[in-house]
Amino acid sequence: MNRIVILTGAGVSAESGLGTFRDTGGLWSHYDLQQVATPQGFVRNPGLVHEFYNARRANMLEAAPNAAHLALARLQAEFAGEVLIVTQNIDDLHERAGSRAVLHMHGQLTGALCAACDHRWPAPREMAPDAPCPGCQVPNTRPDIVWFGEMPYHMDQIAAALARADLFVAVGTSGEVYPAAGFVDEARAAGVPTLEINLEPSGRPGRFDRVIAGPATQAVPAWVSRVIAQAP
Ligand code: BJW
């Protein structure tokens, strides 16, 4: 086994205190996703959208990487082959755990994007609807986040990595949001073995070749130790 692609979702950051979306009490039970996670919602009420992401940025800055983030960084450092992390998360906990090869397919809270000219720059702690873009000066700036109906980032690179992987692992994601939800099918179609690590199996039985059930902070470090010992 030489190449591992790991998809992470909100469940990997849950034990760092960052909320998931679809679990009981998750973010979508407190916020209307149409209002805060769509381009149309941003046009209707940019103040509300900035408020939502400013609060999540503040939570992220208070949070620390947990044992699952640290174990995945250890895997990247110690595994003899390639380990690519593809994350749907917009927090920076993989990077703060020491991971380097991380693709943020849904963007990052640390990034700002001009909706007028596509200029990108590091986001301040608090973004505001009337703040001008440092590039074109137009006051139409947004967090650099991929909302529903927008094309996720790095799709070509992810497809290429999936096609040549020796193992695909999904950690802490419900598998309800596409295109990430389809990566397991792409991997299986390419003959790549698949593993899910989650509190409980997501989706239909048999979706993954193998499932490890348990909290990410316990299941991921145990799995990583086995992979490093070459007994995954
Ligand atoms: C633990 C744990 C612990 C808890 N240990 N585990 C109909 C059919 C198919 C597709 C579509 C459709 N209608 C629309 C679409 C497309 C749409 C989509 O998929 N919608 C579905 C809802 C049906 N997708 C899109 O629009 C995407 N773009 C796209 O498709 O572009 C193509 C295109 C564009 C234009 C024209 C034509 C085509 C974009 C999706 C963007 C998603 N954005 C969000 C919000 C922004 C980021 C943010 O605010 O953070 O991203 S939605 C939200 O869900 C967020 C997440 O990244 C994403 C995935 O959630 P995740 O990570 O899986 O979290 P949960 O809460 O769902 O699950 C947590 C899991 O953890 C659970 O399983 C728990 O058990 C587990 N867990 N604690 C281990 N301690």
mmCIF file of C-alpha atoms and ligand atoms in Angstrom:
data_model
loop_
_atom_site.group_PDB
_atom_site.id
_atom_site.type_symbol
_atom_site.label_atom_id
_atom_site.label_comp_id
_atom_site.label_asym_id
_atom_site.label_seq_id
_atom_site.Cartn_x
_atom_site.Cartn_y
_atom_site.Cartn_z
ATOM 1 C CA MET A 1 0.000 0.000 0.000
ATOM 2 C CA ASN A 2 1.541 3.299 -1.120
ATOM 3 C CA ARG A 3 -1.150 5.935 -1.501
ATOM 4 C CA ILE A 4 -3.922 6.742 0.959
ATOM 5 C CA VAL A 5 -6.634 9.353 0.373
ATOM 6 C CA ILE A 6 -8.488 10.420 3.528
ATOM 7 C CA LEU A 7 -11.739 12.418 3.342
ATOM 8 C CA THR A 8 -12.623 14.168 6.591
ATOM 9 C CA GLY A 9 -15.877 15.768 7.696
ATOM 10 C CA ALA A 10 -17.303 17.615 10.674
ATOM 11 C CA GLY A 11 -17.093 14.509 12.890
ATOM 12 C CA VAL A 12 -13.287 14.761 12.986
ATOM 13 C CA SER A 13 -13.528 18.213 14.622
ATOM 14 C CA ALA A 14 -16.546 17.429 16.821
ATOM 15 C CA GLU A 15 -14.445 16.460 19.826
ATOM 16 C CA SER A 16 -12.548 19.756 19.479
ATOM 17 C CA GLY A 17 -15.863 21.446 20.267
ATOM 18 C CA LEU A 18 -16.809 22.465 16.712
ATOM 19 C CA GLY A 19 -20.384 21.562 15.817
ATOM 20 C CA THR A 20 -21.397 19.061 13.168
ATOM 21 C CA PHE A 21 -24.244 19.869 10.759
ATOM 22 C CA ARG A 22 -26.772 17.049 10.684
ATOM 23 C CA ASP A 23 -26.377 15.382 14.084
ATOM 24 C CA THR A 24 -29.033 16.126 16.732
ATOM 25 C CA GLY A 25 -28.378 19.703 17.910
ATOM 26 C CA GLY A 26 -26.065 20.287 14.924
ATOM 27 C CA LEU A 27 -25.630 23.596 13.091
ATOM 28 C CA TRP A 28 -28.517 22.976 10.698
ATOM 29 C CA SER A 29 -30.939 22.608 13.595
ATOM 30 C CA HIS A 30 -30.052 26.170 14.712
ATOM 31 C CA TYR A 31 -29.591 27.868 11.323
ATOM 32 C CA ASP A 32 -31.455 27.699 8.024
ATOM 33 C CA LEU A 33 -28.877 26.486 5.524
ATOM 34 C CA GLN A 34 -30.685 28.328 2.706
ATOM 35 C CA GLN A 35 -30.041 31.591 4.567
ATOM 36 C CA VAL A 36 -26.405 31.078 5.561
ATOM 37 C CA ALA A 37 -24.886 28.578 3.109
ATOM 38 C CA THR A 38 -26.120 29.596 -0.339
ATOM 39 C CA PRO A 39 -25.089 32.455 -2.662
ATOM 40 C CA GLN A 40 -28.755 33.530 -2.720
ATOM 41 C CA GLY A 41 -28.817 33.763 1.087
ATOM 42 C CA PHE A 42 -25.696 35.939 0.979
ATOM 43 C CA VAL A 43 -27.304 38.322 -1.540
ATOM 44 C CA ARG A 44 -30.460 38.537 0.625
ATOM 45 C CA ASN A 45 -28.724 39.111 3.931
ATOM 46 C CA PRO A 46 -24.905 39.414 3.868
ATOM 47 C CA GLY A 47 -24.879 40.632 7.490
ATOM 48 C CA LEU A 48 -26.446 37.392 8.748
ATOM 49 C CA VAL A 49 -24.019 35.281 6.719
ATOM 50 C CA HIS A 50 -21.004 37.218 8.050
ATOM 51 C CA GLU A 51 -22.378 36.877 11.588
ATOM 52 C CA PHE A 52 -22.661 33.079 11.134
ATOM 53 C CA TYR A 53 -19.115 32.673 9.801
ATOM 54 C CA ASN A 54 -17.580 35.261 12.210
ATOM 55 C CA ALA A 55 -18.957 33.176 15.096
ATOM 56 C CA ARG A 56 -17.584 29.971 13.592
ATOM 57 C CA ARG A 57 -14.190 31.649 12.992
ATOM 58 C CA ALA A 58 -14.129 32.697 16.671
ATOM 59 C CA ASN A 59 -14.992 29.119 17.732
ATOM 60 C CA MET A 60 -12.259 27.766 15.488
ATOM 61 C CA LEU A 61 -9.660 30.101 17.005
ATOM 62 C CA GLU A 62 -10.611 28.913 20.500
ATOM 63 C CA ALA A 63 -10.525 25.223 19.493
ATOM 64 C CA ALA A 64 -7.475 22.986 19.431
ATOM 65 C CA PRO A 65 -6.687 19.977 17.248
ATOM 66 C CA ASN A 66 -7.730 16.700 18.868
ATOM 67 C CA ALA A 67 -6.170 13.241 18.894
ATOM 68 C CA ALA A 68 -7.693 12.396 15.501
ATOM 69 C CA HIS A 69 -6.143 15.440 13.762
ATOM 70 C CA LEU A 70 -2.813 14.682 15.462
ATOM 71 C CA ALA A 71 -2.928 11.011 14.433
ATOM 72 C CA LEU A 72 -3.599 11.914 10.783
ATOM 73 C CA ALA A 73 -0.634 14.333 10.870
ATOM 74 C CA ARG A 74 1.466 11.542 12.375
ATOM 75 C CA LEU A 75 0.375 9.247 9.538
ATOM 76 C CA GLN A 76 1.457 11.845 6.971
ATOM 77 C CA ALA A 77 4.827 12.197 8.678
ATOM 78 C CA GLU A 78 5.586 8.523 9.339
ATOM 79 C CA PHE A 79 3.882 6.500 6.579
ATOM 80 C CA ALA A 80 6.356 5.541 3.878
ATOM 81 C CA GLY A 81 3.931 6.342 1.026
ATOM 82 C CA GLU A 82 1.706 9.339 0.216
ATOM 83 C CA VAL A 83 -1.178 10.415 2.450
ATOM 84 C CA LEU A 84 -3.502 13.091 1.066
ATOM 85 C CA ILE A 85 -6.140 14.634 3.331
ATOM 86 C CA VAL A 86 -9.191 16.000 1.532
ATOM 87 C CA THR A 87 -11.334 17.860 4.019
ATOM 88 C CA GLN A 88 -14.837 19.247 3.798
ATOM 89 C CA ASN A 89 -14.092 21.197 6.965
ATOM 90 C CA ILE A 90 -13.450 24.912 6.819
ATOM 91 C CA ASP A 91 -11.482 24.971 10.095
ATOM 92 C CA ASP A 92 -7.672 24.872 10.209
ATOM 93 C CA LEU A 93 -7.288 22.080 12.759
ATOM 94 C CA HIS A 94 -5.544 19.665 10.360
ATOM 95 C CA GLU A 95 -2.903 22.310 9.633
ATOM 96 C CA ARG A 96 -2.523 23.215 13.308
ATOM 97 C CA ALA A 97 -2.033 19.499 14.048
ATOM 98 C CA GLY A 98 0.916 19.537 11.637
ATOM 99 C CA SER A 99 -0.663 18.196 8.428
ATOM 100 C CA ARG A 100 0.715 19.687 5.237
ATOM 101 C CA ALA A 101 -0.961 17.884 2.314
ATOM 102 C CA VAL A 102 -4.534 19.088 2.944
ATOM 103 C CA LEU A 103 -7.073 20.050 0.273
ATOM 104 C CA HIS A 104 -9.967 22.160 1.590
ATOM 105 C CA MET A 105 -12.716 21.342 -0.905
ATOM 106 C CA HIS A 106 -15.297 23.604 0.815
ATOM 107 C CA GLY A 107 -12.914 26.541 1.392
ATOM 108 C CA GLN A 108 -11.536 27.938 4.643
ATOM 109 C CA LEU A 109 -12.609 30.331 7.380
ATOM 110 C CA THR A 110 -9.150 31.866 7.184
ATOM 111 C CA GLY A 111 -9.818 33.054 3.625
ATOM 112 C CA ALA A 112 -11.750 36.031 2.239
ATOM 113 C CA LEU A 113 -13.056 36.303 -1.324
ATOM 114 C CA CYS A 114 -14.320 39.301 -3.290
ATOM 115 C CA ALA A 115 -17.688 38.463 -4.858
ATOM 116 C CA ALA A 116 -17.065 41.241 -7.395
ATOM 117 C CA CYS A 117 -13.536 40.502 -8.712
ATOM 118 C CA ASP A 118 -12.598 37.054 -7.214
ATOM 119 C CA HIS A 119 -9.579 38.527 -5.396
ATOM 120 C CA ARG A 120 -8.565 36.376 -2.376
ATOM 121 C CA TRP A 121 -6.789 37.446 0.827
ATOM 122 C CA PRO A 122 -6.487 36.289 4.464
ATOM 123 C CA ALA A 123 -9.757 36.880 6.310
ATOM 124 C CA PRO A 124 -9.736 39.230 9.312
ATOM 125 C CA ARG A 125 -11.200 37.810 12.536
ATOM 126 C CA GLU A 126 -14.435 39.689 11.827
ATOM 127 C CA MET A 127 -15.704 40.219 8.289
ATOM 128 C CA ALA A 128 -18.354 42.850 7.531
ATOM 129 C CA PRO A 129 -20.657 43.451 4.537
ATOM 130 C CA ASP A 130 -19.440 47.038 4.007
ATOM 131 C CA ALA A 131 -15.697 46.227 4.094
ATOM 132 C CA PRO A 132 -14.102 46.995 0.698
ATOM 133 C CA CYS A 133 -12.088 44.446 -1.275
ATOM 134 C CA PRO A 134 -8.353 45.296 -1.004
ATOM 135 C CA GLY A 135 -8.104 44.611 -4.765
ATOM 136 C CA CYS A 136 -11.039 46.448 -6.406
ATOM 137 C CA GLN A 137 -12.397 48.426 -3.402
ATOM 138 C CA VAL A 138 -15.960 47.167 -4.030
ATOM 139 C CA PRO A 139 -17.753 46.422 -0.703
ATOM 140 C CA ASN A 140 -18.918 42.923 -1.677
ATOM 141 C CA THR A 141 -16.610 40.638 0.267
ATOM 142 C CA ARG A 142 -17.480 37.152 1.543
ATOM 143 C CA PRO A 143 -15.804 34.286 3.369
ATOM 144 C CA ASP A 144 -13.960 31.989 0.944
ATOM 145 C CA ILE A 145 -16.420 29.146 1.567
ATOM 146 C CA VAL A 146 -18.121 26.850 -0.970
ATOM 147 C CA TRP A 147 -21.878 27.144 -0.577
ATOM 148 C CA PHE A 148 -24.644 24.924 -2.013
ATOM 149 C CA GLY A 149 -24.792 25.252 -5.784
ATOM 150 C CA GLU A 150 -21.137 26.335 -6.025
ATOM 151 C CA MET A 151 -18.343 24.185 -7.411
ATOM 152 C CA PRO A 152 -16.095 22.705 -4.685
ATOM 153 C CA TYR A 153 -12.355 23.369 -4.971
ATOM 154 C CA HIS A 154 -9.534 21.070 -6.177
ATOM 155 C CA MET A 155 -11.901 18.615 -7.911
ATOM 156 C CA ASP A 156 -9.416 17.620 -10.652
ATOM 157 C CA GLN A 157 -6.652 16.968 -8.129
ATOM 158 C CA ILE A 158 -9.031 14.933 -5.935
ATOM 159 C CA ALA A 159 -10.275 12.821 -8.859
ATOM 160 C CA ALA A 160 -6.689 12.068 -9.908
ATOM 161 C CA ALA A 161 -5.709 11.110 -6.348
ATOM 162 C CA LEU A 162 -8.756 8.838 -5.975
ATOM 163 C CA ALA A 163 -8.035 7.057 -9.248
ATOM 164 C CA ARG A 164 -4.517 6.075 -8.185
ATOM 165 C CA ALA A 165 -5.155 5.473 -4.460
ATOM 166 C CA ASP A 166 -4.512 2.153 -2.743
ATOM 167 C CA LEU A 167 -6.964 2.972 0.046
ATOM 168 C CA PHE A 168 -9.792 5.504 0.478
ATOM 169 C CA VAL A 169 -10.832 6.381 4.029
ATOM 170 C CA ALA A 170 -13.763 8.607 5.071
ATOM 171 C CA VAL A 171 -13.671 9.944 8.630
ATOM 172 C CA GLY A 172 -16.584 11.657 10.419
ATOM 173 C CA THR A 173 -18.772 12.560 7.468
ATOM 174 C CA SER A 174 -22.446 11.698 6.957
ATOM 175 C CA GLY A 175 -22.014 11.206 3.201
ATOM 176 C CA GLU A 176 -25.020 13.384 2.443
ATOM 177 C CA VAL A 177 -23.379 16.226 0.529
ATOM 178 C CA TYR A 178 -22.123 15.781 -3.014
ATOM 179 C CA PRO A 179 -19.656 15.590 -4.628
ATOM 180 C CA ALA A 180 -17.774 14.367 -1.507
ATOM 181 C CA ALA A 181 -20.517 11.790 -0.836
ATOM 182 C CA GLY A 182 -19.718 10.158 -4.189
ATOM 183 C CA PHE A 183 -15.984 9.705 -3.588
ATOM 184 C CA VAL A 184 -16.561 6.248 -2.081
ATOM 185 C CA ASP A 185 -18.334 5.159 -5.271
ATOM 186 C CA GLU A 186 -15.592 6.653 -7.465
ATOM 187 C CA ALA A 187 -12.972 4.838 -5.414
ATOM 188 C CA ARG A 188 -14.833 1.520 -5.579
ATOM 189 C CA ALA A 189 -15.357 1.894 -9.328
ATOM 190 C CA ALA A 190 -11.581 2.294 -9.654
ATOM 191 C CA GLY A 191 -11.037 -0.879 -7.580
ATOM 192 C CA VAL A 192 -9.767 1.027 -4.542
ATOM 193 C CA PRO A 193 -10.550 -0.542 -1.115
ATOM 194 C CA THR A 194 -12.666 1.723 1.096
ATOM 195 C CA LEU A 195 -12.883 2.235 4.862
ATOM 196 C CA GLU A 196 -15.240 4.358 6.936
ATOM 197 C CA ILE A 197 -14.392 5.612 10.432
ATOM 198 C CA ASN A 198 -17.448 7.167 12.080
ATOM 199 C CA LEU A 199 -19.413 7.116 15.307
ATOM 200 C CA GLU A 200 -21.756 4.786 13.468
ATOM 201 C CA PRO A 201 -21.925 3.539 9.867
ATOM 202 C CA SER A 202 -23.359 6.211 7.546
ATOM 203 C CA GLY A 203 -25.664 5.449 4.641
ATOM 204 C CA ARG A 204 -26.662 2.075 3.331
ATOM 205 C CA PRO A 205 -24.987 -1.116 4.585
ATOM 206 C CA GLY A 206 -22.109 -2.189 2.387
ATOM 207 C CA ARG A 207 -21.398 1.308 1.102
ATOM 208 C CA PHE A 208 -17.804 0.916 2.333
ATOM 209 C CA ASP A 209 -15.784 -2.304 2.280
ATOM 210 C CA ARG A 210 -15.011 -1.907 5.962
ATOM 211 C CA VAL A 211 -16.303 0.225 8.834
ATOM 212 C CA ILE A 212 -14.639 1.111 12.130
ATOM 213 C CA ALA A 213 -17.260 2.522 14.502
ATOM 214 C CA GLY A 214 -16.262 4.816 17.361
ATOM 215 C CA PRO A 215 -15.343 8.366 18.266
ATOM 216 C CA ALA A 216 -12.675 9.780 15.971
ATOM 217 C CA THR A 217 -10.305 10.582 18.854
ATOM 218 C CA GLN A 218 -10.108 6.878 19.697
ATOM 219 C CA ALA A 219 -10.715 5.111 16.389
ATOM 220 C CA VAL A 220 -8.366 7.203 14.238
ATOM 221 C CA PRO A 221 -5.218 6.977 16.435
ATOM 222 C CA ALA A 222 -5.733 3.207 16.816
ATOM 223 C CA TRP A 223 -6.108 2.770 13.041
ATOM 224 C CA VAL A 224 -3.092 5.002 12.318
ATOM 225 C CA SER A 225 -0.922 2.941 14.674
ATOM 226 C CA ARG A 226 -1.941 -0.210 12.802
ATOM 227 C CA VAL A 227 -1.192 1.352 9.390
ATOM 228 C CA ILE A 228 2.223 2.549 10.513
ATOM 229 C CA ALA A 229 2.904 -0.951 11.811
ATOM 230 C CA GLN A 230 1.790 -2.164 8.320
ATOM 231 C CA ALA A 231 -1.247 -4.040 9.654
ATOM 232 C CA PRO A 232 -4.201 -1.807 8.638
HETATM 233 C C1 BJW B 1 -18.402 11.604 14.397
HETATM 234 C C2 BJW B 1 -18.201 12.182 15.628
HETATM 235 C C3 BJW B 1 -17.076 11.772 16.311
HETATM 236 C C4 BJW B 1 -19.993 13.018 14.878
HETATM 237 N N1 BJW B 1 -16.261 10.879 15.764
HETATM 238 N N2 BJW B 1 -17.582 10.716 13.872
HETATM 239 C C5 BJW B 1 -29.622 16.284 -5.286
HETATM 240 C C6 BJW B 1 -28.865 15.136 -5.435
HETATM 241 C C7 BJW B 1 -27.476 15.177 -5.424
HETATM 242 C C8 BJW B 1 -26.797 16.366 -5.250
HETATM 243 C C9 BJW B 1 -27.548 17.509 -5.100
HETATM 244 C C10 BJW B 1 -28.932 17.464 -5.111
HETATM 245 N N3 BJW B 1 -29.391 18.718 -4.929
HETATM 246 C C11 BJW B 1 -28.318 19.544 -4.788
HETATM 247 C C12 BJW B 1 -27.199 18.812 -4.896
HETATM 248 C C13 BJW B 1 -25.804 19.305 -4.792
HETATM 249 C C14 BJW B 1 -25.447 19.720 -3.382
HETATM 250 C C15 BJW B 1 -25.785 18.587 -2.427
HETATM 251 O O1 BJW B 1 -25.053 17.637 -2.272
HETATM 252 N N4 BJW B 1 -26.892 18.682 -1.725
HETATM 253 C C16 BJW B 1 -27.289 17.612 -0.823
HETATM 254 C C17 BJW B 1 -27.769 18.216 0.487
HETATM 255 C C18 BJW B 1 -28.309 16.753 -1.528
HETATM 256 N N5 BJW B 1 -24.022 19.971 -3.382
HETATM 257 C C19 BJW B 1 -23.544 21.150 -3.767
HETATM 258 O O2 BJW B 1 -24.238 22.084 -4.070
HETATM 259 C C20 BJW B 1 -22.031 21.244 -3.827
HETATM 260 N N6 BJW B 1 -21.637 21.713 -5.090
HETATM 261 C C21 BJW B 1 -21.871 21.039 -6.208
HETATM 262 O O3 BJW B 1 -22.469 19.982 -6.229
HETATM 263 O O4 BJW B 1 -21.338 21.636 -7.309
HETATM 264 C C22 BJW B 1 -21.635 21.077 -8.573
HETATM 265 C C23 BJW B 1 -22.448 22.054 -9.344
HETATM 266 C C24 BJW B 1 -22.370 23.396 -9.118
HETATM 267 C C25 BJW B 1 -23.097 24.277 -9.848
HETATM 268 C C26 BJW B 1 -23.932 23.802 -10.814
HETATM 269 C C27 BJW B 1 -24.045 22.436 -11.052
HETATM 270 C C28 BJW B 1 -23.277 21.560 -10.321
HETATM 271 C C29 BJW B 1 -21.500 22.222 -2.799
HETATM 272 C C30 BJW B 1 -21.660 21.723 -1.411
HETATM 273 C C31 BJW B 1 -21.193 22.763 -0.398
HETATM 274 C C32 BJW B 1 -21.413 22.272 1.005
HETATM 275 N N7 BJW B 1 -21.219 23.320 1.871
HETATM 276 C C33 BJW B 1 -21.388 23.077 3.321
HETATM 277 C C34 BJW B 1 -21.509 24.454 4.024
HETATM 278 C C35 BJW B 1 -20.330 25.363 3.734
HETATM 279 C C36 BJW B 1 -19.160 25.080 4.606
HETATM 280 C C37 BJW B 1 -19.448 25.356 6.073
HETATM 281 O O5 BJW B 1 -20.249 26.269 6.384
HETATM 282 O O6 BJW B 1 -18.834 24.681 6.926
HETATM 283 O O7 BJW B 1 -20.292 22.276 3.787
HETATM 284 S S1 BJW B 1 -22.830 22.102 3.737
HETATM 285 C C38 BJW B 1 -22.082 21.273 5.082
HETATM 286 O O8 BJW B 1 -22.162 19.844 4.819
HETATM 287 C C39 BJW B 1 -20.600 21.667 5.066
HETATM 288 C C40 BJW B 1 -19.939 20.322 5.221
HETATM 289 O O9 BJW B 1 -18.615 20.353 4.719
HETATM 290 C C41 BJW B 1 -20.848 19.387 4.468
HETATM 291 C C42 BJW B 1 -20.697 17.927 4.847
HETATM 292 O O10 BJW B 1 -21.082 17.700 6.175
HETATM 293 P P1 BJW B 1 -20.344 16.599 7.037
HETATM 294 O O11 BJW B 1 -18.942 17.000 7.260
HETATM 295 O O12 BJW B 1 -20.562 15.275 6.465
HETATM 296 O O13 BJW B 1 -21.085 16.789 8.453
HETATM 297 P P2 BJW B 1 -22.442 16.083 8.971
HETATM 298 O O14 BJW B 1 -22.901 16.875 10.129
HETATM 299 O O15 BJW B 1 -23.394 15.845 7.886
HETATM 300 O O16 BJW B 1 -21.944 14.641 9.477
HETATM 301 C C43 BJW B 1 -21.099 14.500 10.591
HETATM 302 C C44 BJW B 1 -20.739 13.027 10.716
HETATM 303 O O17 BJW B 1 -19.781 12.907 11.751
HETATM 304 C C45 BJW B 1 -21.928 12.126 11.100
HETATM 305 O O18 BJW B 1 -21.917 10.978 10.240
HETATM 306 C C46 BJW B 1 -21.629 11.728 12.536
HETATM 307 O O19 BJW B 1 -22.035 10.378 12.827
HETATM 308 C C47 BJW B 1 -20.135 11.831 12.578
HETATM 309 N N8 BJW B 1 -19.607 12.148 13.900
HETATM 310 N N9 BJW B 1 -19.267 13.059 15.884
HETATM 311 C C48 BJW B 1 -16.586 10.371 14.536
HETATM 312 N N10 BJW B 1 -16.818 12.261 17.544
#
